[in-house]
């Protein structure tokens, strides 16, 4: 199965290309047509076709560089024939989607639905009432989705907004290795050449970095980037002192007694900064890691001799192409988190990742909400997911229950992919901008050759699974005894208005001061400097951020 990083790269590239299709026709929104469409007889829930006669509806969706034309796409034709619902698609470009969608929401009539790129639910649903509440309609029209809710009942609360309503349906990509995205990769060849072992403590880490720097004057003991997926060295190192919740305004965590706190003002966090500052003073941390983009980081990794010893990445495929640089790709392996001076040793488990909320919404002008929800319910099946992602030609694009094949985790395979994912333009399937139903069971159920060479491109998913299972999962935080990451919190429109600027200010203040302390612009050993830093959070609104987050947590999550 294609990995999440490749998918995210494709989505980022979407901004560079937009294939504009036929816009929603105003005539479909007139009163007579709406009444006629609403009167179309629907079949029994869970059966196909959904409509007795063709039903026309309009949808806004995200464009994608590797999907040529949604109107003539093979899967678009398949799902239209299966359901008898014919969508007119209007696409938006990722770079300008919010602006385009906001403009659409100010005009009449509204399109029936939005897919993947959707209006902000807190504004257009909770506050302005332009989106339909779906909870009752879901129960009446979506047996496949409701079956999954029985397996994961917590999902219902997760997609419920602050006003108690559900306005959007989620896309699911329950990626095991992605939930441990803050990984540190080490060049094993460099260690072997120096007769060094993989470090297990912060002091070991320092000594190995010193030895590498001494032997390789032009070498870089540790680097990273400011914007890549899992590229932040400071998040990984902080886990040896206190649980780090990753890239997030305020570095908020949940305590075992369900209190929202910020690690950024804790003495353990200060100790982490002091340790990183000491490494930086010795030239062991690459200064460019505080400013370079993911692209420049990749270029650095690909310099002659693989100069970076310790390299944070969510996946090593972000650094090297296994086909063009097979040796460099094979040299790096994940290392377990190092243990800090107080015995802390965390691999942050982002337990709430994998659910992207509100990726299918209906507007108040939707002509037939029941039909639209029955249509999207097909996507919450294994067959629907595989057809959307890889093509709808069963036994040509994919095969169910392949004989004598194992899944990624060693269990019996549920399916085998024949038409592999491609980032090249194609018009056979929707790939990453439909509605995924890649649950953990589904992802683990893909037929995998367990003897595959993990040093090859074909072995990437196996590599990531194995390395995560052995090096990360044993060190996941226990929320009963330690801090935990925050779930996705639901704020009211008024709370959101308060938070909009606060989150920007807090994030900027934290990042600027973190860099200053590590680089020695400010001295983390100086009590006055530390006290001034902690007090400074009041001016940028951290107490308000914590208070509003606690309110939202208590309202919808705390049991």
Coordinates of N, CA and C in Angstrom, one line a residue, residues 186-368:
X186 N 19.3 6.5 11.8 CA 20.7 6.6 12.0 C 21.4 5.9 10.9
X187 N 22.5 6.4 10.4 CA 23.3 5.8 9.3 C 24.1 4.6 9.9
X188 N 23.7 3.4 9.7 CA 24.4 2.3 10.3 C 25.7 2.0 9.8
X189 N 25.9 2.4 8.5 CA 27.3 2.2 7.9 C 28.3 3.1 8.6
X190 N 27.9 4.4 8.9 CA 28.8 5.3 9.6 C 29.2 4.7 11.0
X191 N 28.2 4.1 11.7 CA 28.5 3.5 13.0 C 29.4 2.4 12.9
X192 N 29.2 1.5 11.9 CA 30.0 0.3 11.7 C 31.5 0.7 11.5
X193 N 31.6 1.7 10.6 CA 33.0 2.2 10.3 C 33.8 2.7 11.5
X194 N 33.0 3.3 12.4 CA 33.7 3.8 13.6 C 33.6 2.8 14.8
X195 N 33.0 1.6 14.6 CA 32.9 0.6 15.6 C 32.1 1.2 16.8
X196 N 31.0 1.9 16.4 CA 30.1 2.5 17.4 C 28.8 1.7 17.5
X197 N 28.1 1.7 18.6 CA 26.8 1.1 18.8 C 25.7 2.2 18.7
X198 N 24.5 1.8 18.4 CA 23.4 2.8 18.4 C 23.2 3.3 19.9
X199 N 23.2 4.6 20.1 CA 23.1 5.1 21.5 C 21.8 4.8 22.1
X200 N 21.8 4.6 23.4 CA 20.5 4.3 24.1 C 20.2 5.3 25.2
X201 N 21.1 6.2 25.5 CA 20.9 7.3 26.5 C 21.3 8.6 25.9
X202 N 20.9 9.7 26.5 CA 21.3 11.0 26.0 C 22.8 11.2 26.1
X203 N 23.4 10.6 27.1 CA 24.9 10.7 27.2 C 25.6 9.9 26.1
X204 N 25.0 8.7 25.8 CA 25.5 7.9 24.7 C 25.4 8.7 23.4
X205 N 24.3 9.4 23.2 CA 24.0 10.1 22.0 C 25.1 11.2 21.8
X206 N 25.4 11.9 22.9 CA 26.4 12.9 22.8 C 27.8 12.3 22.4
X207 N 28.1 11.2 23.0 CA 29.5 10.6 22.7 C 29.6 10.1 21.3
X208 N 28.5 9.5 20.8 CA 28.5 9.0 19.4 C 28.6 10.2 18.4
X209 N 27.9 11.3 18.7 CA 28.0 12.5 17.9 C 29.4 13.1 17.9
X210 N 29.9 13.1 19.0 CA 31.3 13.7 19.2 C 32.3 12.8 18.4
X211 N 32.2 11.5 18.5 CA 33.1 10.6 17.7 C 32.9 10.8 16.2
X212 N 31.7 10.9 15.8 CA 31.5 11.1 14.4 C 32.0 12.4 13.9
X213 N 31.8 13.5 14.6 CA 32.3 14.8 14.2 C 33.8 14.8 14.2
X214 N 34.5 14.1 15.1 CA 35.9 14.0 15.1 C 36.5 13.3 13.9
X215 N 35.8 12.2 13.5 CA 36.2 11.4 12.4 C 35.9 12.0 11.1
X216 N 34.8 12.8 11.0 CA 34.3 13.4 9.8 C 34.1 14.9 10.0
X217 N 35.2 15.7 9.7 CA 35.1 17.1 10.0 C 34.0 17.8 9.2
X218 N 33.7 17.3 8.0 CA 32.6 17.9 7.2 C 31.3 17.2 7.5
X219 N 31.3 16.2 8.4 CA 30.1 15.5 8.7 C 29.1 16.3 9.5
X220 N 27.8 15.9 9.5 CA 26.8 16.6 10.3 C 26.2 15.6 11.2
X221 N 26.5 15.7 12.5 CA 25.9 14.7 13.5 C 24.4 14.6 13.5
X222 N 23.7 15.7 13.4 CA 22.2 15.7 13.4 C 21.7 17.0 12.7
X223 N 20.7 16.7 11.9 CA 20.0 17.9 11.2 C 18.5 17.7 11.2
X224 N 17.8 18.4 10.3 CA 16.4 18.4 10.3 C 15.9 19.5 9.4
X225 N 14.5 19.7 9.4 CA 13.9 20.8 8.7 C 12.8 21.4 9.5
X226 N 12.3 22.6 9.1 CA 11.3 23.2 9.9 C 9.9 22.9 9.4
X227 N 9.8 22.3 8.2 CA 8.4 22.1 7.7 C 8.1 20.7 7.2
X228 N 9.0 19.8 7.3 CA 8.8 18.4 6.9 C 8.1 17.5 7.9
X229 N 7.5 16.4 7.4 CA 6.7 15.5 8.2 C 7.7 14.7 9.1
X230 N 7.7 15.0 10.4 CA 8.6 14.3 11.3 C 10.1 14.7 11.2
X231 N 10.3 15.9 10.7 CA 11.7 16.3 10.4 C 12.3 17.1 11.6
X232 N 11.6 17.3 12.7 CA 12.1 18.2 13.8 C 12.9 17.4 14.8
X233 N 14.2 17.7 14.9 CA 15.0 17.0 15.8 C 14.7 17.3 17.2
X234 N 14.2 18.5 17.5 CA 14.0 18.9 18.9 C 12.8 18.2 19.5
X235 N 11.8 17.9 18.7 CA 10.7 17.1 19.2 C 11.1 15.7 19.7
X236 N 12.0 15.1 18.9 CA 12.5 13.8 19.2 C 13.4 13.8 20.5
X237 N 14.3 14.7 20.6 CA 15.1 14.8 21.7 C 14.4 15.2 23.0
X238 N 13.4 16.0 22.9 CA 12.6 16.4 24.1 C 11.9 15.2 24.7
X239 N 11.7 14.2 23.9 CA 11.0 13.0 24.5 C 11.9 12.2 25.5
X240 N 13.1 12.6 25.6 CA 14.0 12.0 26.6 C 13.9 12.7 28.0
X241 N 13.1 13.8 28.0 CA 12.9 14.6 29.2 C 11.4 14.7 29.6
X242 N 10.5 14.8 28.6 CA 9.1 15.0 28.8 C 8.4 14.7 27.5
X243 N 7.2 14.1 27.6 CA 6.5 13.8 26.3 C 6.3 15.0 25.5
X244 N 6.7 15.0 24.2 CA 6.5 16.1 23.3 C 5.4 15.8 22.4
X245 N 4.4 16.7 22.3 CA 3.2 16.5 21.5 C 3.3 16.9 20.1
X246 N 4.5 17.2 19.6 CA 4.7 17.5 18.2 C 4.5 18.9 17.9
X247 N 4.3 19.1 16.5 CA 4.1 20.5 16.0 C 2.7 21.0 16.4
X248 N 2.7 21.9 17.3 CA 1.4 22.3 17.8 C 1.6 23.6 18.6
X249 N 0.7 24.5 18.5 CA 0.7 25.8 19.3 C 0.6 25.5 20.7
X250 N 1.6 25.9 21.5 CA 1.5 25.8 23.0 C 2.0 24.5 23.6
X251 N 2.3 23.5 22.7 CA 2.8 22.2 23.2 C 1.9 21.7 24.3
X252 N 0.6 21.6 24.0 CA -0.3 21.2 25.0 C -0.4 19.7 25.2
X253 N -0.6 19.2 26.4 CA -0.8 17.8 26.7 C -1.9 17.6 27.7
X254 N -2.4 16.4 27.8 CA -3.4 16.0 28.8 C -2.7 15.2 29.9
X255 N -2.9 15.7 31.2 CA -2.3 15.0 32.3 C -3.2 13.7 32.6
X256 N -2.7 12.8 33.5 CA -3.5 11.6 33.8 C -4.8 12.0 34.5
X257 N -4.8 13.2 35.2 CA -6.1 13.6 35.9 C -6.9 14.5 35.0
X258 N -6.6 14.5 33.6 CA -7.5 15.1 32.6 C -7.4 16.7 32.7
X259 N -6.2 17.2 33.0 CA -6.0 18.6 33.0 C -5.1 18.9 31.7
X260 N -5.4 20.0 31.1 CA -4.7 20.5 29.9 C -3.5 21.3 30.4
X261 N -2.3 21.0 30.0 CA -1.1 21.7 30.5 C -0.2 22.0 29.3
X262 N 0.7 22.8 29.4 CA 1.8 23.1 28.4 C 3.1 22.6 28.9
X263 N 3.8 21.8 28.1 CA 5.1 21.3 28.6 C 6.1 22.5 28.4
X264 N 5.8 23.5 27.6 CA 6.7 24.5 27.3 C 7.2 25.4 28.4
X265 N 6.5 25.3 29.6 CA 6.9 26.0 30.8 C 7.4 25.1 31.9
X266 N 7.5 23.8 31.6 CA 7.9 22.9 32.6 C 9.5 22.8 32.8
X267 N 9.9 22.4 34.0 CA 11.3 22.3 34.2 C 12.0 21.2 33.4
X268 N 11.2 20.2 33.1 CA 11.7 19.1 32.2 C 12.0 19.6 30.8
X269 N 11.1 20.5 30.3 CA 11.3 21.1 29.0 C 12.6 22.0 29.0
X270 N 12.8 22.7 30.1 CA 14.0 23.5 30.2 C 15.2 22.6 30.2
X271 N 15.2 21.5 30.9 CA 16.3 20.6 30.8 C 16.6 20.1 29.4
X272 N 15.5 19.8 28.7 CA 15.7 19.4 27.3 C 16.4 20.5 26.5
X273 N 16.0 21.8 26.7 CA 16.6 22.9 26.0 C 18.1 23.0 26.4
X274 N 18.4 22.8 27.7 CA 19.7 22.9 28.1 C 20.6 21.8 27.5
X275 N 20.1 20.7 27.4 CA 20.8 19.6 26.8 C 21.1 19.9 25.3
X276 N 20.0 20.3 24.6 CA 20.2 20.6 23.2 C 21.2 21.8 22.9
X277 N 21.1 22.7 23.9 CA 22.1 23.9 23.8 C 23.5 23.4 23.9
X278 N 23.7 22.4 24.8 CA 25.1 21.9 25.0 C 25.6 21.2 23.8
X279 N 24.7 20.4 23.1 CA 25.0 19.8 21.8 C 25.4 20.8 20.8
X280 N 24.5 21.8 20.7 CA 24.7 22.9 19.7 C 26.1 23.6 19.9
X281 N 26.4 23.9 21.1 CA 27.7 24.6 21.4 C 28.9 23.8 20.9
X282 N 28.8 22.4 20.9 CA 29.8 21.6 20.5 C 29.8 21.4 18.9
X283 N 28.9 22.0 18.3 CA 28.8 21.9 16.8 C 28.2 20.5 16.4
X284 N 27.4 19.9 17.3 CA 26.8 18.6 17.0 C 25.4 18.7 16.4
X285 N 24.8 19.9 16.4 CA 23.5 20.1 15.8 C 23.7 21.1 14.6
X286 N 23.2 20.7 13.5 CA 23.3 21.5 12.3 C 22.5 22.8 12.4
X287 N 23.1 23.9 12.2 CA 22.4 25.2 12.4 C 21.3 25.4 11.4
X288 N 21.5 24.8 10.2 CA 20.5 25.0 9.1 C 19.2 24.3 9.5
X289 N 19.2 23.4 10.4 CA 18.0 22.7 10.8 C 16.9 23.7 11.4
X290 N 17.3 24.9 11.8 CA 16.4 25.8 12.3 C 15.7 26.7 11.2
X291 N 16.2 26.6 10.0 CA 15.7 27.4 8.9 C 15.4 26.7 7.6
X292 N 16.0 25.6 7.4 CA 15.9 25.0 6.1 C 14.5 24.3 5.8
X293 N 14.1 24.3 4.6 CA 12.9 23.6 4.2 C 13.1 22.1 4.0
X294 N 12.1 21.4 3.9 CA 12.2 19.9 3.6 C 13.0 19.6 2.3
X295 N 12.8 20.5 1.3 CA 13.5 20.3 0.0 C 15.0 20.4 0.2
X296 N 15.4 21.5 1.0 CA 16.8 21.7 1.2 C 17.4 20.6 2.1
X297 N 16.6 20.1 3.0 CA 17.1 19.0 3.9 C 17.3 17.8 3.1
X298 N 16.4 17.5 2.1 CA 16.6 16.3 1.3 C 17.9 16.5 0.4
X299 N 18.1 17.7 -0.1 CA 19.4 18.0 -0.8 C 20.6 17.7 0.0
X300 N 20.5 18.2 1.3 CA 21.7 18.0 2.2 C 21.9 16.5 2.4
X301 N 20.8 15.7 2.6 CA 21.0 14.3 2.8 C 21.6 13.6 1.6
X302 N 21.4 14.1 0.4 CA 21.9 13.5 -0.8 C 23.2 14.0 -1.2
X303 N 23.9 14.8 -0.4 CA 25.3 15.2 -0.7 C 26.2 14.0 -0.6
X304 N 27.3 14.1 -1.3 CA 28.2 13.0 -1.3 C 28.6 12.5 0.0
X305 N 28.6 11.2 0.2 CA 29.0 10.6 1.4 C 28.0 10.5 2.5
X306 N 26.7 10.8 2.2 CA 25.6 10.8 3.2 C 26.1 11.5 4.5
X307 N 26.2 12.8 4.5 CA 26.9 13.5 5.6 C 26.2 13.5 7.0
X308 N 24.9 13.2 7.0 CA 24.1 13.3 8.2 C 24.0 12.0 8.9
X309 N 24.5 11.9 10.1 CA 24.5 10.7 10.9 C 23.1 10.4 11.5
X310 N 22.6 11.3 12.2 CA 21.2 11.2 12.8 C 20.3 12.1 12.1
X311 N 19.2 11.5 11.5 CA 18.3 12.3 10.6 C 16.9 12.0 11.0
X312 N 16.1 13.0 11.5 CA 14.7 12.8 11.8 C 13.9 12.8 10.5
X313 N 13.1 11.8 10.3 CA 12.1 11.7 9.2 C 11.0 10.8 9.6
X314 N 9.8 11.2 9.1 CA 8.6 10.3 9.3 C 8.9 9.0 8.6
X315 N 9.5 9.1 7.4 CA 9.9 7.9 6.6 C 11.1 8.2 5.8
X316 N 12.0 7.3 5.7 CA 13.3 7.5 5.0 C 13.1 7.8 3.5
X317 N 12.0 7.4 3.0 CA 11.7 7.7 1.6 C 11.6 9.2 1.3
X318 N 11.4 10.0 2.4 CA 11.5 11.4 2.2 C 12.9 11.9 1.9
X319 N 13.9 11.1 2.3 CA 15.2 11.5 2.0 C 15.8 10.9 0.8
X320 N 15.6 9.6 0.5 CA 16.2 8.9 -0.6 C 15.2 8.1 -1.4
X321 N 15.4 8.1 -2.7 CA 14.6 7.2 -3.6 C 15.4 5.9 -3.6
X322 N 14.7 4.8 -3.2 CA 15.3 3.5 -3.1 C 15.9 3.0 -4.4
X323 N 15.3 3.5 -5.6 CA 15.7 3.0 -6.9 C 17.0 3.8 -7.4
X324 N 17.0 5.1 -7.1 CA 18.1 5.9 -7.6 C 19.3 5.9 -6.7
X325 N 19.0 5.8 -5.4 CA 20.1 5.8 -4.4 C 19.9 4.6 -3.4
X326 N 20.0 3.4 -3.9 CA 19.7 2.2 -3.1 C 20.6 2.1 -1.9
X327 N 21.9 2.4 -2.0 CA 22.8 2.2 -0.9 C 22.5 3.1 0.2
X328 N 22.3 4.4 -0.1 CA 22.0 5.4 0.9 C 20.7 5.0 1.6
X329 N 19.7 4.6 0.8 CA 18.4 4.2 1.4 C 18.6 3.1 2.4
X330 N 19.4 2.1 2.0 CA 19.6 0.9 2.8 C 20.4 1.2 4.1
X331 N 21.2 2.3 4.1 CA 22.1 2.5 5.2 C 21.4 3.0 6.5
X332 N 20.2 3.6 6.4 CA 19.5 4.2 7.5 C 18.5 3.2 8.1
X333 N 18.5 3.2 9.4 CA 17.5 2.5 10.2 C 17.0 3.4 11.4
X334 N 15.7 3.1 11.8 CA 15.2 3.8 12.9 C 15.9 3.4 14.2
X335 N 16.1 4.3 15.1 CA 16.6 3.9 16.4 C 15.6 4.2 17.5
X336 N 15.6 3.4 18.5 CA 14.7 3.6 19.7 C 15.0 4.9 20.3
X337 N 14.0 5.5 21.0 CA 14.2 6.8 21.7 C 15.3 6.6 22.8
X338 N 16.1 7.6 22.9 CA 17.1 7.5 24.0 C 16.5 7.8 25.3
X339 N 17.1 7.3 26.4 CA 16.6 7.5 27.7 C 17.3 8.8 28.3
X340 N 16.5 9.6 28.9 CA 17.1 10.9 29.5 C 17.6 10.6 30.9
X341 N 18.2 11.7 31.5 CA 18.8 11.6 32.8 C 17.9 11.2 34.0
X342 N 16.6 11.5 33.8 CA 15.6 11.1 34.8 C 14.8 9.8 34.4
X343 N 15.3 9.1 33.4 CA 14.7 7.8 33.0 C 13.6 7.9 32.0
X344 N 13.3 9.1 31.5 CA 12.2 9.3 30.5 C 12.6 8.7 29.2
X345 N 11.7 8.1 28.5 CA 12.1 7.5 27.2 C 10.8 7.3 26.4
X346 N 10.4 8.3 25.6 CA 9.1 8.3 24.9 C 9.3 8.3 23.4
X347 N 8.4 7.5 22.8 CA 8.1 7.7 21.3 C 6.7 8.1 21.2
X348 N 6.5 9.4 20.9 CA 5.1 9.9 21.0 C 4.2 9.1 20.1
X349 N 3.1 8.7 20.7 CA 2.1 8.0 19.9 C 0.9 8.9 19.7
X350 N 0.8 9.3 18.4 CA -0.3 10.3 18.0 C -1.6 9.5 17.8
X351 N -2.2 9.1 18.9 CA -3.3 8.1 18.8 C -4.5 8.6 18.0
X352 N -4.6 9.9 17.9 CA -5.8 10.5 17.3 C -5.6 10.8 15.8
X353 N -4.4 10.5 15.3 CA -4.2 10.7 13.9 C -4.9 9.6 13.1
X354 N -5.1 9.9 11.8 CA -5.7 8.9 11.0 C -7.1 9.2 10.6
X355 N -7.7 10.2 11.3 CA -9.1 10.6 11.0 C -9.1 12.1 10.6
X356 N -9.4 12.3 9.3 CA -9.5 13.7 8.8 C -11.0 14.0 8.7
X357 N -11.4 14.9 9.6 CA -12.9 15.2 9.8 C -13.4 16.1 8.7
X358 N -14.8 16.0 8.5 CA -15.5 16.9 7.7 C -15.1 17.0 6.3
X359 N -14.8 15.8 5.7 CA -14.3 15.7 4.3 C -15.5 15.5 3.3
X360 N -16.7 15.3 3.8 CA -17.9 15.3 3.0 C -19.0 16.0 3.7
X361 N -19.5 17.1 3.2 CA -20.5 17.9 3.9 C -21.6 18.2 2.8
X362 N -22.8 18.4 3.4 CA -24.0 18.8 2.6 C -24.4 20.1 3.0
X363 N -24.8 20.9 2.0 CA -25.3 22.3 2.3 C -26.8 22.3 2.5
X364 N -27.3 23.4 3.0 CA -28.8 23.5 3.3 C -29.6 23.5 2.0
X365 N -28.9 23.7 0.8 CA -29.6 23.6 -0.5 C -29.5 22.3 -1.1
X366 N -29.0 21.3 -0.4 CA -28.9 20.0 -1.0 C -30.2 19.4 -1.4
X367 N -30.4 19.0 -2.7 CA -31.7 18.6 -3.2 C -32.2 17.3 -2.6
X368 N -31.3 16.4 -2.3 CA -31.7 15.1 -1.8 C -30.7 14.5 -0.8

